Short mmCIF file of C-alpha atoms and ligand atoms in Angstrom, two decimals:
data_model
loop_
_atom_site.label_atom_id
_atom_site.label_comp_id
_atom_site.label_asym_id
_atom_site.label_seq_id
_atom_site.Cartn_x
_atom_site.Cartn_y
_atom_site.Cartn_z
CA MET A 1 15.92 -3.89 9.46
CA ALA A 2 18.89 -1.72 8.70
CA VAL A 3 17.09 1.60 9.04
CA ALA A 4 17.44 3.83 12.10
CA ARG A 5 14.37 5.58 13.23
CA THR A 6 15.95 8.84 13.43
CA GLU A 7 17.05 8.87 9.67
CA LEU A 8 13.15 9.10 9.04
CA ARG A 9 12.40 11.41 11.97
CA PRO A 10 15.68 13.23 12.57
CA GLU A 11 13.88 15.53 15.14
CA LEU A 12 13.43 12.47 17.46
CA SER A 13 15.96 11.14 19.97
CA ALA A 14 17.19 7.62 19.49
CA LYS A 15 14.78 6.50 22.38
CA GLU A 16 11.57 8.19 21.68
CA PRO A 17 9.02 5.70 19.86
CA VAL A 18 8.25 6.70 16.40
CA ALA A 19 4.93 6.28 14.68
CA LEU A 20 4.91 6.42 11.04
CA LYS A 21 1.98 6.37 8.84
CA LEU A 22 1.80 4.56 5.58
CA LEU A 23 -0.77 4.17 2.85
CA VAL A 24 -1.74 1.01 1.17
CA ALA A 25 -3.06 1.90 -2.39
CA GLY A 26 -3.74 0.30 -5.67
CA GLY A 27 -6.40 -0.63 -8.01
CA PHE A 28 -9.86 -1.88 -7.25
CA GLY A 29 -9.55 -5.63 -5.75
CA ALA A 30 -5.73 -5.55 -5.53
CA GLY A 31 -5.73 -7.01 -2.14
CA LYS A 32 -5.16 -3.66 -0.07
CA THR A 33 -7.99 -4.71 2.65
CA THR A 34 -6.35 -8.20 2.72
CA LEU A 35 -2.53 -6.86 3.23
CA VAL A 36 -3.80 -4.46 6.02
CA GLY A 37 -5.58 -7.29 7.68
CA ALA A 38 -2.82 -9.71 7.43
CA VAL A 39 -0.18 -7.71 9.22
CA SER A 40 -2.19 -5.47 11.71
CA GLU A 41 -1.69 -6.50 15.43
CA ILE A 42 -4.80 -4.87 16.14
CA ARG A 43 -8.28 -5.92 14.72
CA PRO A 44 -8.31 -3.88 11.56
CA LEU A 45 -10.91 -1.15 11.09
CA ARG A 46 -12.72 -1.87 7.83
CA THR A 47 -15.29 0.02 5.81
CA GLU A 48 -16.57 -2.76 3.57
CA GLU A 49 -19.84 -2.32 1.76
CA SER A 50 -21.39 -5.05 -0.50
CA LEU A 51 -20.77 -4.98 -4.25
CA SER A 52 -24.22 -4.54 -5.69
CA GLU A 53 -25.95 -5.45 -8.95
CA ALA A 54 -26.41 -1.77 -9.59
CA GLY A 55 -22.62 -1.25 -9.37
CA ARG A 56 -21.86 -4.39 -11.78
CA PRO A 57 -21.19 -2.17 -14.85
CA VAL A 58 -18.44 0.03 -12.88
CA ASP A 59 -17.05 -2.40 -10.39
CA SER A 60 -15.39 -5.11 -12.59
CA THR A 61 -14.45 -7.98 -10.77
CA VAL A 62 -12.75 -9.83 -13.58
CA GLY A 63 -9.99 -11.94 -11.99
CA VAL A 64 -11.37 -11.44 -8.41
CA GLU A 65 -14.74 -13.04 -9.03
CA GLY A 66 -15.03 -14.10 -5.46
CA LYS A 67 -15.18 -10.56 -4.33
CA ARG A 68 -18.33 -9.68 -2.58
CA THR A 69 -17.35 -6.24 -0.85
CA THR A 70 -15.38 -3.18 -1.48
CA THR A 71 -13.71 -0.54 0.81
CA VAL A 72 -15.81 2.58 0.76
CA ALA A 73 -13.66 4.85 3.16
CA MET A 74 -10.59 3.34 4.26
CA ASP A 75 -8.82 0.22 6.33
CA PHE A 76 -6.82 0.98 9.28
CA GLY A 77 -4.32 -1.19 11.12
CA ARG A 78 -1.33 -0.97 12.99
CA ILE A 79 2.07 -2.97 13.32
CA THR A 80 5.11 -2.68 15.44
CA LEU A 81 8.02 -3.28 13.19
CA ARG A 82 10.45 -3.26 16.01
CA GLU A 83 10.60 -1.79 19.60
CA ASN A 84 10.14 1.98 19.08
CA LEU A 85 8.98 1.56 15.52
CA VAL A 86 5.17 1.31 14.87
CA LEU A 87 3.62 1.77 11.62
CA TYR A 88 -0.09 2.91 11.16
CA LEU A 89 -1.45 1.70 7.94
CA PHE A 90 -4.31 3.36 5.98
CA GLY A 91 -5.68 1.14 3.23
CA THR A 92 -7.22 3.60 0.60
CA PRO A 93 -10.59 2.64 -1.26
CA GLY A 94 -9.63 1.19 -4.71
CA GLN A 95 -12.32 2.68 -7.04
CA ASP A 96 -12.16 6.02 -8.76
CA ARG A 97 -15.28 7.28 -7.20
CA PHE A 98 -13.80 7.88 -3.91
CA TRP A 99 -10.75 9.81 -5.20
CA PHE A 100 -11.99 12.87 -3.25
CA LEU A 101 -10.69 10.73 0.04
CA TRP A 102 -7.13 10.33 -1.01
CA ASP A 103 -5.74 13.82 -0.20
CA GLU A 104 -7.33 13.53 3.50
CA LEU A 105 -5.89 10.20 3.82
CA ALA A 106 -2.41 11.08 2.37
CA GLN A 107 -1.77 13.91 4.77
CA GLY A 108 1.50 13.29 6.88
CA ALA A 109 2.03 9.86 4.97
CA LEU A 110 5.76 8.99 5.11
CA GLY A 111 5.42 6.57 2.52
CA ALA A 112 3.08 4.31 0.52
CA VAL A 113 2.41 0.81 -0.91
CA VAL A 114 1.06 0.57 -4.45
CA LEU A 115 -0.49 -3.09 -4.75
CA ALA A 116 -0.42 -4.26 -8.28
CA ASP A 117 -2.42 -7.10 -9.86
CA THR A 118 -0.47 -8.16 -13.11
CA ARG A 119 -3.91 -9.25 -14.55
CA ARG A 120 -5.03 -5.60 -14.55
CA LEU A 121 -1.85 -3.81 -13.93
CA ALA A 122 -3.17 -0.46 -15.52
CA ASP A 123 -5.43 -0.21 -12.38
CA CYS A 124 -2.62 0.95 -10.23
CA PHE A 125 -1.22 3.72 -12.71
CA ALA A 126 -3.17 6.30 -10.91
CA ALA A 127 -1.81 5.41 -7.47
CA VAL A 128 1.74 5.60 -8.86
CA ASP A 129 0.98 8.94 -10.42
CA TYR A 130 -0.51 10.28 -7.38
CA PHE A 131 2.44 9.42 -5.33
CA GLU A 132 5.13 10.48 -7.97
CA GLN A 133 3.45 13.96 -8.24
CA ARG A 134 3.55 14.56 -4.47
CA GLY A 135 6.77 13.15 -3.75
CA ILE A 136 5.56 10.52 -1.67
CA PRO A 137 7.92 7.55 -1.53
CA PHE A 138 6.38 4.35 -2.45
CA ALA A 139 7.09 0.78 -3.31
CA VAL A 140 5.31 -1.50 -5.70
CA ALA A 141 4.17 -4.78 -4.52
CA VAL A 142 2.98 -7.17 -7.00
CA ASN A 143 0.27 -9.32 -5.23
CA CYS A 144 0.70 -12.78 -6.67
CA PHE A 145 -2.96 -14.12 -7.09
CA GLU A 146 -3.39 -17.74 -8.35
CA GLY A 147 -3.87 -18.14 -12.03
CA ALA A 148 -1.89 -14.75 -12.68
CA GLU A 149 1.11 -15.14 -14.78
CA LEU A 150 4.41 -14.60 -12.52
CA HIS A 151 5.95 -11.63 -13.53
CA ASP A 152 9.54 -10.59 -13.14
CA PRO A 153 9.56 -7.30 -11.13
CA GLN A 154 11.80 -5.74 -13.91
CA HIS A 155 9.04 -6.17 -16.40
CA VAL A 156 6.60 -4.38 -13.95
CA ARG A 157 9.03 -1.80 -13.16
CA GLU A 158 9.22 -1.33 -17.05
CA ALA A 159 5.62 -1.44 -17.60
CA LEU A 160 4.93 1.27 -14.92
CA ASP A 161 7.85 3.30 -16.14
CA ILE A 162 8.85 4.17 -12.64
CA ASP A 163 12.40 5.18 -11.24
CA SER A 164 14.87 2.58 -10.83
CA GLY A 165 15.25 3.18 -7.23
CA VAL A 166 11.74 2.60 -6.62
CA PRO A 167 11.44 -0.96 -5.09
CA VAL A 168 9.41 -3.51 -6.84
CA VAL A 169 8.69 -6.65 -4.80
CA LEU A 170 6.38 -9.89 -5.33
CA CYS A 171 3.99 -10.60 -2.27
CA ASP A 172 1.19 -12.52 -1.19
CA ALA A 173 -1.03 -10.15 0.57
CA ARG A 174 -2.72 -12.79 2.62
CA GLU A 175 0.75 -13.76 4.29
CA ARG A 176 1.83 -11.87 7.36
CA ASP A 177 5.56 -12.12 6.52
CA SER A 178 5.11 -11.42 2.88
CA ALA A 179 3.07 -8.34 3.69
CA LYS A 180 5.57 -7.16 6.32
CA ASN A 181 8.52 -7.35 4.06
CA VAL A 182 6.54 -5.04 1.72
CA LEU A 183 6.24 -2.59 4.59
CA ILE A 184 10.10 -2.89 5.42
CA SER A 185 10.76 -2.14 1.57
CA VAL A 186 8.77 1.03 1.94
CA VAL A 187 10.23 2.18 5.13
CA GLU A 188 13.59 1.40 3.97
CA HIS A 189 13.12 3.39 0.58
CA ALA A 190 11.71 6.31 2.45
CA ALA A 191 14.53 6.35 4.57
CA LYS A 192 16.88 6.72 1.74
CA VAL A 193 14.75 9.18 -0.02
CA ALA A 194 14.74 11.51 3.11
CA ALA A 195 18.42 11.08 3.60
CA GLY A 196 18.86 12.31 -0.08
CA ARG A 197 16.78 15.26 0.41
CA ARG A 198 18.69 16.22 3.40
CA THR A 199 21.84 16.11 1.61
CA VAL A 200 20.77 18.55 -1.34
N1 GTP B 1 -5.50 -15.70 -4.39
C1 GTP B 1 -5.09 -14.58 -3.82
N2 GTP B 1 -6.26 -13.84 -3.36
C2 GTP B 1 -6.26 -12.64 -2.73
C3 GTP B 1 -4.96 -12.13 -2.43
N3 GTP B 1 -5.16 -11.07 -2.03
C4 GTP B 1 -6.45 -10.72 -1.98
N4 GTP B 1 -7.16 -11.78 -2.42
C5 GTP B 1 -8.57 -11.88 -2.66
O1 GTP B 1 -8.83 -11.01 -3.54
C6 GTP B 1 -10.05 -10.29 -3.33
C7 GTP B 1 -9.76 -8.73 -3.12
O2 GTP B 1 -9.13 -8.41 -2.03
P1 GTP B 1 -9.32 -7.14 -0.95
O3 GTP B 1 -8.35 -6.93 0.00
O4 GTP B 1 -10.71 -6.88 -0.60
O5 GTP B 1 -9.07 -5.92 -2.33
P2 GTP B 1 -8.88 -4.44 -2.03
O6 GTP B 1 -7.78 -4.03 -3.09
O7 GTP B 1 -9.07 -4.04 -0.74
O8 GTP B 1 -10.45 -3.99 -2.83
P3 GTP B 1 -10.88 -2.50 -2.94
O9 GTP B 1 -11.01 -2.05 -1.50
O10 GTP B 1 -12.43 -3.16 -3.26
O11 GTP B 1 -10.29 -1.77 -3.92
C8 GTP B 1 -10.58 -10.82 -2.22
O12 GTP B 1 -11.39 -11.90 -2.39
C9 GTP B 1 -9.37 -11.62 -1.45
O13 GTP B 1 -9.40 -12.75 -0.62
C10 GTP B 1 -3.67 -12.74 -2.83
O14 GTP B 1 -2.62 -12.63 -2.57
N5 GTP B 1 -3.89 -14.15 -3.39
MG1 MG B 2 -10.36 -2.68 0.18
#
C-alpha cells in the first residue's frame, strides 16, 4: 500500500503505531456484517437480532431472502493492514430506524465504506449523503451478489452522482482479500483527501 501512515496522522512519528477508525455503512442487507466478519482478525463483535414476522413490512429482504438476522447496534472488527497500521472497523446498522446511532459511531472516523447492492442501489443514497455532508472520505464498494447484474463501476458512479475522485470498486464481501482491497481503497482515498486539505 502506497500510503504513509504519517500522511493520515501527520502528528505521529513514523515509528508510532497508528490506529484508524473506519465505518462500514450501506443499505439494509448490503453485506456490512459479512464484510467486517470476513476481514477481522479478532472475533468480530456483532449485535444481530432475528428478523421477525412483525418487522416484515418494513424490513424488505427482497434479494437477500436467506437473511434471518439484522444488525441492531453495530459490528466491530479489527485488521492490521501492515505493521504499525491497524484499522478499527465499525459496521453500522442498515435500517433507517437506527439512524440515531450514526453520529455516535461516526465520531473520529477517518473514512468509510459505503456498501452497495445494485439490486437496490437507492438503499445506499442516505449513507452517501451522510458522508458527503460531513466531509468524511468514503469509497463505494459494489457487493457482487449472485444473480445481480454486474455493473460497470462508472455506471454506479453516475447513478449515485458522486464526485469523480471517490473510488468505486467491485467486491465480494465474503472474501477476505476482496474486502481488504476495499479498505485499502478507503485508506488511500482518505490520505489523498487529507493531503489536499493540508495544502489549501
Ligand atoms: N451471494 C452473496 N451473498 C452475500 C454477500 N455478502 C453478504 N451476503 C449475504 O447477504 C446477507 C446479508 O448480509 P449481512 O452482512 O447481514 O448484511 P448487513 O448489511 O450487515 O445487513 P443489516 O445489518 O441488516 O443492514 C447474508 O445472508 C449474507 O450471507 C455476497 O457478497 N454475495
Ligand atoms: Mg449487519
